[in-house]
Tab-separated table of C-alpha atoms in Angstrom:
chain	number	residue	atom	x	y	z
A	1	ALA	CA	87.390	107.866	137.106
A	2	ARG	CA	87.543	104.942	134.940
A	3	GLN	CA	87.748	102.449	137.822
A	4	HIS	CA	84.643	104.103	139.724
A	5	ASN	CA	82.782	104.364	136.235
A	6	GLU	CA	82.461	107.782	136.741
A	7	LYS	CA	80.853	109.876	133.803
A	8	ILE	CA	83.145	112.103	132.254
A	9	CYS	CA	82.855	115.276	129.950
A	10	ILE	CA	85.323	116.457	127.515
A	11	TYR	CA	84.867	120.627	127.471
A	12	GLY	CA	86.690	122.185	124.447
A	13	ASP	CA	86.776	124.941	121.995
A	14	TYR	CA	84.990	125.420	118.698
A	15	ASP	CA	88.044	126.137	116.593
A	16	VAL	CA	89.928	123.375	114.788
A	17	ASP	CA	92.245	122.881	117.856
A	18	GLY	CA	89.556	122.439	120.202
A	19	THR	CA	87.257	120.467	118.390
A	20	THR	CA	90.228	118.279	116.914
A	21	ALA	CA	91.425	117.372	120.674
A	22	VAL	CA	87.756	116.762	121.852
A	23	SER	CA	87.418	114.214	118.970
A	24	MET	CA	90.687	112.547	120.042
A	25	LEU	CA	89.584	112.119	123.801
A	26	MET	CA	86.391	111.072	123.312
A	27	HIS	CA	87.367	108.548	120.846
A	28	TYR	CA	90.497	106.979	122.972
A	29	PHE	CA	88.187	107.093	126.440
A	30	LYS	CA	85.579	104.898	124.214
A	31	THR	CA	88.268	102.429	123.612
A	32	LEU	CA	88.551	102.329	127.262
A	33	ASP	CA	85.054	101.515	127.619
A	34	MET	CA	84.671	104.841	129.852
A	35	ASP	CA	81.332	106.813	130.267
A	36	CYS	CA	82.056	109.973	128.042
A	37	ILE	CA	80.274	113.236	126.866
A	38	PHE	CA	81.743	116.230	125.174
A	39	LYS	CA	80.664	120.109	125.670
A	40	ILE	CA	81.746	122.615	122.855
A	41	PRO	CA	80.179	125.983	123.641
A	42	ASN	CA	78.725	127.540	120.926
A	43	ARG	CA	80.563	130.527	119.676
A	44	ILE	CA	77.494	132.680	119.206
A	45	GLU	CA	75.550	132.131	122.220
A	46	GLU	CA	78.040	131.248	124.833
A	47	GLY	CA	81.627	132.281	123.623
A	48	TYR	CA	85.067	131.135	124.271
A	49	GLY	CA	85.858	128.749	127.313
A	50	MET	CA	84.091	127.105	130.599
A	51	ASN	CA	81.002	129.216	131.718
A	52	ILE	CA	78.954	128.654	134.941
A	53	PRO	CA	75.107	127.436	133.383
A	54	ALA	CA	76.797	125.449	131.064
A	55	LEU	CA	78.776	123.628	134.087
A	56	LYS	CA	75.426	123.546	136.363
A	57	GLY	CA	74.118	121.605	133.228
A	58	LEU	CA	76.623	119.096	133.059
A	59	ILE	CA	76.656	118.572	136.478
A	60	ASP	CA	73.093	118.346	136.647
A	61	GLN	CA	73.290	115.777	133.973
A	62	GLY	CA	75.568	113.511	136.887
A	63	VAL	CA	79.087	114.421	135.378
A	64	ASP	CA	81.683	113.337	138.168
A	65	LEU	CA	84.836	114.677	135.992
A	66	ILE	CA	85.511	117.597	133.555
A	67	VAL	CA	88.439	117.500	131.167
A	68	THR	CA	88.820	120.492	129.427
A	69	VAL	CA	91.221	120.799	126.543
A	70	ASP	CA	92.529	123.986	124.309
A	71	ASN	CA	91.041	125.746	127.363
A	72	GLY	CA	90.411	126.204	130.958
A	73	ILE	CA	94.116	127.803	132.223
A	74	ALA	CA	91.952	130.980	132.633
A	75	ALA	CA	88.825	129.700	134.245
A	76	LYS	CA	89.453	129.822	137.912
A	77	GLU	CA	86.212	130.914	139.038
A	78	GLU	CA	84.345	128.410	136.975
A	79	ILE	CA	86.825	125.677	138.567
A	80	THR	CA	86.005	126.840	141.758
A	81	TYR	CA	82.456	126.471	141.100
A	82	CYS	CA	83.006	122.777	140.013
A	83	CYS	CA	84.962	121.967	143.076
A	84	SER	CA	81.853	123.507	145.238
A	85	ARG	CA	79.789	121.043	143.208
A	86	ASN	CA	81.867	117.958	144.110
A	87	VAL	CA	83.068	117.825	140.708
A	88	ASP	CA	86.960	117.123	139.608
A	89	VAL	CA	88.375	119.026	137.060
A	90	ILE	CA	91.686	118.026	134.971
A	91	VAL	CA	92.777	121.032	132.811
A	92	THR	CA	94.539	120.473	129.819
A	93	ASP	CA	95.344	123.531	127.963
A	94	HIS	CA	98.492	125.575	125.871
A	95	HIS	CA	97.814	129.214	126.468
A	96	GLU	CA	99.529	131.465	128.889
A	97	CYS	CA	99.214	130.847	132.370
A	98	GLN	CA	97.622	134.118	134.373
A	99	ASN	CA	99.028	134.426	137.833
A	100	ASP	CA	97.634	131.602	140.046
A	101	LEU	CA	96.716	128.104	138.500
A	102	PRO	CA	93.045	127.128	138.835
A	103	GLU	CA	92.453	124.906	141.648
A	104	ALA	CA	91.848	121.386	139.645
A	105	CYS	CA	92.777	118.296	140.308
A	106	ALA	CA	95.715	118.551	137.474
A	107	VAL	CA	97.026	121.405	135.618
A	108	VAL	CA	98.527	119.990	132.148
A	109	ASP	CA	99.501	122.785	130.528
A	110	ALA	CA	103.515	123.428	129.150
A	111	LYS	CA	103.546	126.887	130.118
A	112	ARG	CA	103.161	126.713	133.289
A	113	PRO	CA	106.053	128.341	135.640
A	114	ASP	CA	107.266	124.989	136.915
A	115	ALA	CA	106.784	122.827	133.765
A	116	HIS	CA	109.846	120.601	133.161
A	117	TYR	CA	108.535	119.443	129.599
A	118	PRO	CA	111.184	120.359	127.323
A	119	PHE	CA	108.969	122.169	124.555
A	120	ALA	CA	106.169	124.657	125.610
A	121	GLU	CA	104.771	124.945	122.105
A	122	LEU	CA	102.209	122.204	121.782
A	123	CYS	CA	98.500	123.009	120.799
A	124	GLY	CA	95.642	121.547	122.286
A	125	ALA	CA	95.518	118.525	120.131
A	126	GLY	CA	99.300	118.121	120.613
A	127	ILE	CA	98.641	118.238	124.346
A	128	ALA	CA	95.545	115.696	123.739
A	129	LEU	CA	98.071	113.572	122.049
A	130	LYS	CA	100.675	113.497	124.698
A	131	MET	CA	97.599	112.424	127.390
A	132	ILE	CA	97.088	109.701	125.235
A	133	GLN	CA	100.328	108.686	125.288
A	134	ALA	CA	100.718	108.916	128.805
A	135	MET	CA	97.501	106.860	129.340
A	136	GLU	CA	98.987	104.102	127.052
A	137	MET	CA	102.063	104.168	128.740
A	138	THR	CA	100.569	103.892	132.602
A	139	LEU	CA	98.085	101.393	131.540
A	140	ASN	CA	101.146	99.074	129.500
A	141	HIS	CA	98.680	99.258	126.161
A	142	GLN	CA	100.238	98.765	122.658
A	143	GLN	CA	97.740	99.994	120.469
A	144	SER	CA	98.194	102.258	117.322
A	145	LEU	CA	98.233	105.925	118.032
A	146	GLN	CA	98.433	106.638	114.235
A	147	ASP	CA	94.927	107.997	113.961
A	148	TYR	CA	95.747	110.400	116.583
A	149	LEU	CA	98.909	111.595	115.363
A	150	GLU	CA	97.343	112.274	112.090
A	151	ARG	CA	94.601	114.607	113.941
A	152	ALA	CA	97.110	115.877	115.975
A	153	ALA	CA	99.199	117.073	112.946
A	154	LEU	CA	96.278	118.502	111.146
A	155	ALA	CA	95.394	120.838	114.370
A	156	THR	CA	99.247	121.735	114.581
A	157	VAL	CA	98.907	123.344	111.169
A	158	ALA	CA	95.514	124.698	111.666
A	159	ASP	CA	96.420	126.427	115.121
A	160	ILE	CA	99.715	128.055	113.475
A	161	VAL	CA	101.798	127.110	116.408
A	162	PRO	CA	105.605	127.167	115.729
A	163	LEU	CA	106.166	124.093	113.032
A	164	LYS	CA	109.575	123.684	115.368
A	165	SER	CA	110.860	120.847	117.994
A	166	GLU	CA	107.932	118.444	118.518
A	167	ASN	CA	105.313	119.957	116.357
A	168	ARG	CA	107.830	119.525	113.436
A	169	LEU	CA	107.740	115.847	114.071
A	170	ILE	CA	104.082	115.302	114.871
A	171	VAL	CA	103.141	117.347	111.579
A	172	SER	CA	106.075	115.089	109.580
A	173	LEU	CA	104.875	112.023	110.815
A	174	GLY	CA	101.008	112.967	110.776
A	175	LEU	CA	101.753	113.838	106.929
A	176	GLU	CA	103.353	111.077	106.476
A	177	SER	CA	100.602	108.792	107.334
A	178	MET	CA	97.954	110.787	105.333
A	179	LYS	CA	99.942	110.743	102.298
A	180	ALA	CA	99.872	107.309	102.515
A	181	GLY	CA	95.787	107.340	102.902
A	182	PRO	CA	94.789	108.545	106.019
A	183	VAL	CA	94.214	106.200	108.479
A	184	ASN	CA	91.144	108.249	109.786
A	185	PRO	CA	88.479	107.811	107.782
A	186	GLY	CA	86.590	111.227	108.407
A	187	ILE	CA	90.053	112.914	107.257
A	188	GLU	CA	89.432	110.745	104.184
A	189	ALA	CA	86.134	112.087	103.422
A	190	LEU	CA	87.254	115.458	104.011
A	191	LYS	CA	90.200	115.140	101.514
A	192	LYS	CA	87.780	114.028	98.789
A	193	VAL	CA	84.970	116.902	99.373
A	194	SER	CA	88.081	119.082	99.303
A	195	GLU	CA	89.232	117.585	95.669
A	196	ILE	CA	93.043	117.272	96.824
A	197	ASP	CA	95.050	114.184	95.864
A	198	ASP	CA	97.702	114.821	98.000
A	199	ILE	CA	97.375	116.246	101.571
A	200	THR	CA	100.432	118.879	102.143
A	201	ALA	CA	100.580	121.501	105.271
A	202	GLY	CA	99.634	124.103	102.646
A	203	ARG	CA	96.581	122.344	101.823
A	204	ILE	CA	95.838	121.829	105.458
A	205	GLY	CA	96.129	125.348	105.987
A	206	PHE	CA	94.155	127.005	103.261
A	207	ILE	CA	91.536	124.120	102.027
A	208	MET	CA	90.809	121.331	104.883
A	209	ALA	CA	91.556	123.685	108.091
A	210	PRO	CA	88.955	126.216	107.304
A	211	LYS	CA	85.926	124.050	106.602
A	212	ILE	CA	86.527	122.474	109.990
A	213	ASN	CA	86.589	125.968	111.442
A	214	ALA	CA	83.356	127.116	109.878
A	215	ALA	CA	81.308	124.753	111.846
A	216	GLY	CA	82.581	126.456	114.861
A	217	ARG	CA	82.252	130.006	113.813
A	218	LEU	CA	78.334	129.293	112.685
A	219	GLY	CA	77.883	127.289	115.610
A	220	GLU	CA	77.921	123.839	114.374
A	221	ALA	CA	81.087	122.424	115.863
A	222	ASP	CA	79.424	119.273	117.124
A	223	ARG	CA	79.271	117.805	113.500
A	224	VAL	CA	83.336	117.905	113.499
A	225	ILE	CA	83.189	115.238	116.084
A	226	SER	CA	80.942	113.248	113.779
A	227	LEU	CA	83.432	113.511	111.131
A	228	TYR	CA	86.648	112.519	113.359
A	229	ASN	CA	84.805	109.679	115.180
A	230	GLY	CA	81.844	108.396	112.776
A	231	THR	CA	82.819	105.066	110.996
A	232	GLU	CA	79.982	104.719	108.269
A	233	ALA	CA	81.264	105.843	104.842
A	234	ALA	CA	78.012	107.391	103.702
A	235	ASP	CA	77.353	109.559	106.871
A	236	LEU	CA	81.082	110.812	106.796
A	237	ASN	CA	81.054	112.354	103.026
A	238	GLN	CA	77.369	113.810	104.120
A	239	THR	CA	79.235	115.285	107.046
A	240	ALA	CA	82.346	116.218	105.119
A	241	GLN	CA	80.119	117.795	102.455
A	242	PHE	CA	78.216	119.611	105.296
A	243	LEU	CA	81.265	121.305	106.335
A	244	LYS	CA	82.395	121.915	102.940
A	245	GLU	CA	78.962	123.988	102.417
A	246	GLU	CA	79.338	125.958	106.137
A	247	ASN	CA	82.786	126.938	104.734
A	248	LYS	CA	81.116	128.269	101.758
A	249	LYS	CA	78.456	130.207	103.722
A	250	ARG	CA	80.960	131.467	105.820
A	251	GLN	CA	82.837	133.011	102.888
A	252	ASP	CA	79.748	134.212	101.376
A	253	ILE	CA	78.881	135.859	104.896
A	254	GLU	CA	82.519	137.348	105.195
A	255	LYS	CA	82.534	138.661	101.446
A	256	THR	CA	79.062	140.648	102.077
A	257	ILE	CA	80.429	142.143	105.456
A	258	THR	CA	84.052	143.133	103.949
A	259	ASP	CA	82.262	144.760	101.202
A	260	GLU	CA	79.793	146.654	103.386
A	261	ALA	CA	82.744	147.361	105.755
A	262	ILE	CA	84.801	148.849	103.157
A	263	GLU	CA	82.427	150.663	101.679
A	264	LYS	CA	81.568	152.539	104.701
A	265	ILE	CA	85.350	153.150	105.434
A	266	LYS	CA	85.696	154.621	101.902
A	267	SER	CA	82.486	156.905	102.337
A	268	ASP	CA	83.303	158.145	105.770
A	269	GLN	CA	87.011	158.353	104.985
A	270	LEU	CA	87.795	156.398	108.099
A	271	TYR	CA	90.932	155.054	106.654
A	272	GLN	CA	92.584	158.934	107.681
A	273	GLN	CA	92.047	158.200	111.460
A	274	VAL	CA	94.882	156.456	113.642
A	275	PHE	CA	92.427	153.598	114.499
A	276	ILE	CA	89.778	152.287	111.868
A	277	VAL	CA	86.438	151.344	113.603
A	278	ALA	CA	83.827	150.077	111.848
A	279	SER	CA	80.159	148.653	112.790
A	280	GLY	CA	77.282	147.257	111.231
A	281	GLU	CA	73.888	145.674	111.857
A	282	ARG	CA	73.710	141.754	111.929
A	283	TRP	CA	77.457	141.717	111.457
A	284	HIS	CA	77.899	137.878	112.198
A	285	SER	CA	80.397	137.794	115.271
A	286	GLY	CA	81.830	134.261	113.909
A	287	VAL	CA	83.742	136.103	110.798
A	288	ILE	CA	84.444	139.989	111.969
A	289	GLY	CA	87.696	138.946	112.910
A	290	ILE	CA	88.598	137.885	109.651
A	291	VAL	CA	87.051	140.662	107.892
A	292	ALA	CA	89.270	143.120	110.421
A	293	SER	CA	92.371	141.423	109.395
A	294	LYS	CA	91.254	141.737	105.556
A	295	ILE	CA	90.509	145.751	106.650
A	296	GLN	CA	94.235	145.768	107.939
A	297	GLU	CA	95.807	144.398	105.049
A	298	LEU	CA	94.284	146.930	103.001
A	299	TRP	CA	94.943	150.224	104.999
A	300	HIS	CA	97.742	148.737	107.576
A	301	HIS	CA	96.102	150.469	110.583
A	302	PRO	CA	94.929	149.151	113.646
A	303	VAL	CA	91.423	147.700	113.034
A	304	ILE	CA	88.140	147.327	115.186
A	305	VAL	CA	85.199	145.445	113.346
A	306	ILE	CA	81.764	145.544	115.697
A	307	GLY	CA	78.679	143.374	114.859
A	308	ILE	CA	75.761	145.013	116.047
A	309	ASP	CA	72.762	142.615	116.917
A	310	ALA	CA	69.288	142.637	119.076
A	311	ASP	CA	71.154	142.433	122.297
């Protein structure tokens, strides 16, 4: 693709892991002067993973190669569609394989049944880091990967993958770098608006990562790429502040829905049921999963929370 100046699209996910992995490959491919765009589906309008209308739009824009991050292993139908339009797909994912692999040019997933890689628990950004390392080795380059290591560390903590083996090493080295003063200026801006003096795994998990996640939950995931890949301090501070405000908005929406759900459950004595099912008009699909977790912590029953909208 690089040799033939093909147009590449990195197709990601809207959570911290997916958006971070997209930012890593976007930044790296740009250092190689590759023609590169990205696509992160809108959680509210499109949902998770690849979808054919989005792929059709990308192909109509002249995309020749699609590289997935943090998704794609289950997108057999969508990848077959790409093949029918003569567009190559490289899948990089860390989720479980489902029966047959998709018919992509390459499927990079350490959970493949035939995988020989010694560690299968990398997150999507961890796989993106491995891809960058592999390309650097192939191209015989020597550029510093410290920036990518910091991003991968942040995503590894946020995605709650097991902190052992290579994941523990990525997080340990990434934290060491961030504690010394983040190489990535976007992480530094996020640290400032989060009002923390020292970046730890706990602070990533509970203070920094939720701000990145909120953008995806509320349909603004593209702003995360601007945070990681921006260079102007004023723009980065503005983006970090926006993410902080989005997270506050997410918390407010979440509290409103949680209060409404608990009130319904109590008044209808739904907690006496084996399954607690609560539903409400215009309950935001981006936060009802968190609401379900909070209800489960109160009554310790399996919980289903349903948001009802105009459709």
